[in-house]
Amino acid sequence: NAGVTQTPKFQVLKTGQSMTLQCAQDMNHNSMYWYRQDPGMGLRLIYYSASEGTTDKGEVPNGYNVSRLNKREFSLRLESAAPSQTSVYFCASSRQGGSNQPQHFGDGTRLSIL
Amino acid sequence: GESVGLHLPTLSVQEGDNSIINCAYSNSASDYFIWYKQESGKGPQFIIDIRSNMDKRQGQRVTVLLNKTVKHLSLQIAATQPGDSAVYFCAENLGDYKLSFGAGTTVTVRA
């Protein structure tokens, strides 16, 4: 049982390039999330998808777009990468968001923007 | 600012001793809390959770205590092992599918 799988694990981009981060979960969870983690800042929510077909902004959505492709997959897109988007990106899922259920995380994508 | 924070950014503990990691939260309406462990190069791993109608919950070698009066949460790890070295985060359920995470406490286990 793989849980939450993120690809790629590492990526280096130049300023202005675009990229899509992929996430898939095999736990039949309804809700999925994208976070970024920066030193000293903890985890900050970028976007989330409460259920298939819905997406909503989190705390830091500017510069990002998301797509909930199906129940399993939730992608994060950077249309024009900026150095401030250098971070570690984590995808998470939960059985039913909005209720008291834990989120389960992937191992992250380490993204550097030059 | 963050509604959840940890008292100390680092904790050094002797192997075999018990560890206590503290967390303060500010939202008195929060009804659900989670502890995560994050090892280097990995994502946060769920350890244990607790709902606000409880003040204590035990897992395997871990205990979470919740004091709603002073808005304080702690994680106790019994007989700390080298594999327990990691960053530990508490998270608070803010509702609307949002968790608020603290910056974390780095636990180092001394042999």
mmCIF file of C-alpha atoms in Angstrom, chain B residues 33-104:
data_model
loop_
_atom_site.group_PDB
_atom_site.id
_atom_site.type_symbol
_atom_site.label_atom_id
_atom_site.label_comp_id
_atom_site.label_asym_id
_atom_site.label_seq_id
_atom_site.Cartn_x
_atom_site.Cartn_y
_atom_site.Cartn_z
ATOM 1 C CA PHE B 33 -5.312 17.974 17.409
ATOM 2 C CA ILE B 34 -2.686 15.815 15.720
ATOM 3 C CA TRP B 35 0.968 15.043 16.334
ATOM 4 C CA TYR B 36 3.239 14.344 13.366
ATOM 5 C CA LYS B 37 6.821 13.114 13.127
ATOM 6 C CA GLN B 38 9.007 14.196 10.231
ATOM 7 C CA GLU B 39 12.316 12.500 9.498
ATOM 8 C CA SER B 40 14.915 14.092 7.266
ATOM 9 C CA GLY B 41 13.904 13.915 3.608
ATOM 10 C CA LYS B 42 10.471 12.490 4.403
ATOM 11 C CA GLY B 43 6.949 13.794 4.727
ATOM 12 C CA PRO B 44 5.151 14.250 8.065
ATOM 13 C CA GLN B 45 4.047 10.928 9.498
ATOM 14 C CA PHE B 46 0.898 10.678 11.623
ATOM 15 C CA ILE B 47 1.651 9.630 15.214
ATOM 16 C CA ILE B 48 -1.464 10.165 17.279
ATOM 17 C CA ASP B 49 -4.500 12.415 17.497
ATOM 18 C CA ILE B 50 -6.856 13.591 20.197
ATOM 19 C CA ARG B 51 -10.293 15.160 20.242
ATOM 20 C CA SER B 52 -11.230 17.960 22.579
ATOM 21 C CA ASN B 53 -13.620 15.765 24.564
ATOM 22 C CA MET B 54 -10.589 13.830 25.831
ATOM 23 C CA ASP B 55 -7.647 14.923 27.973
ATOM 24 C CA LYS B 56 -5.386 11.933 27.390
ATOM 25 C CA ARG B 57 -4.831 9.344 24.735
ATOM 26 C CA GLN B 58 -2.235 6.599 24.563
ATOM 27 C CA GLY B 59 -0.626 4.842 21.654
ATOM 28 C CA GLN B 60 2.362 2.595 21.326
ATOM 29 C CA ARG B 61 5.064 4.279 23.462
ATOM 30 C CA VAL B 62 3.375 7.653 22.994
ATOM 31 C CA THR B 63 0.867 9.585 25.063
ATOM 32 C CA VAL B 64 -0.815 12.854 24.145
ATOM 33 C CA LEU B 65 -2.150 15.122 26.870
ATOM 34 C CA LEU B 66 -4.572 17.955 26.241
ATOM 35 C CA ASN B 67 -5.160 20.757 28.730
ATOM 36 C CA LYS B 68 -7.943 22.921 27.353
ATOM 37 C CA THR B 69 -7.848 25.292 30.322
ATOM 38 C CA VAL B 70 -4.418 26.593 29.381
ATOM 39 C CA LYS B 71 -4.614 25.573 25.703
ATOM 40 C CA HIS B 72 -1.658 23.253 25.932
ATOM 41 C CA LEU B 73 -0.856 19.990 24.204
ATOM 42 C CA SER B 74 2.033 17.635 24.900
ATOM 43 C CA LEU B 75 3.473 14.487 23.397
ATOM 44 C CA GLN B 76 5.261 12.049 25.670
ATOM 45 C CA ILE B 77 7.519 9.407 24.187
ATOM 46 C CA ALA B 78 8.461 6.569 26.518
ATOM 47 C CA ALA B 79 11.929 4.993 26.445
ATOM 48 C CA THR B 80 13.189 7.205 23.632
ATOM 49 C CA GLN B 81 15.096 5.366 20.917
ATOM 50 C CA PRO B 82 17.540 6.594 18.230
ATOM 51 C CA GLY B 83 14.787 6.115 15.650
ATOM 52 C CA ASP B 84 12.758 8.763 17.471
ATOM 53 C CA SER B 85 15.169 11.484 16.325
ATOM 54 C CA ALA B 86 13.077 13.723 14.076
ATOM 55 C CA VAL B 87 11.108 16.955 13.951
ATOM 56 C CA TYR B 88 7.766 16.773 15.747
ATOM 57 C CA PHE B 89 4.825 18.984 14.809
ATOM 58 C CA CYS B 90 1.531 19.526 16.484
ATOM 59 C CA ALA B 91 -1.396 20.533 14.294
ATOM 60 C CA GLU B 92 -4.715 22.085 15.188
ATOM 61 C CA ASN B 93 -7.942 21.662 13.242
ATOM 62 C CA LEU B 94 -9.233 25.123 12.326
ATOM 63 C CA GLY B 95 -12.241 23.754 10.462
ATOM 64 C CA ASP B 96 -12.966 24.290 6.760
ATOM 65 C CA TYR B 97 -10.501 21.497 5.933
ATOM 66 C CA LYS B 98 -7.597 23.479 7.369
ATOM 67 C CA LEU B 99 -4.922 22.359 9.783
ATOM 68 C CA SER B 100 -2.579 24.874 11.405
ATOM 69 C CA PHE B 101 0.937 23.591 12.029
ATOM 70 C CA GLY B 102 3.582 24.861 14.392
ATOM 71 C CA ALA B 103 7.188 25.283 13.305
ATOM 72 C CA GLY B 104 8.229 22.024 14.988
#
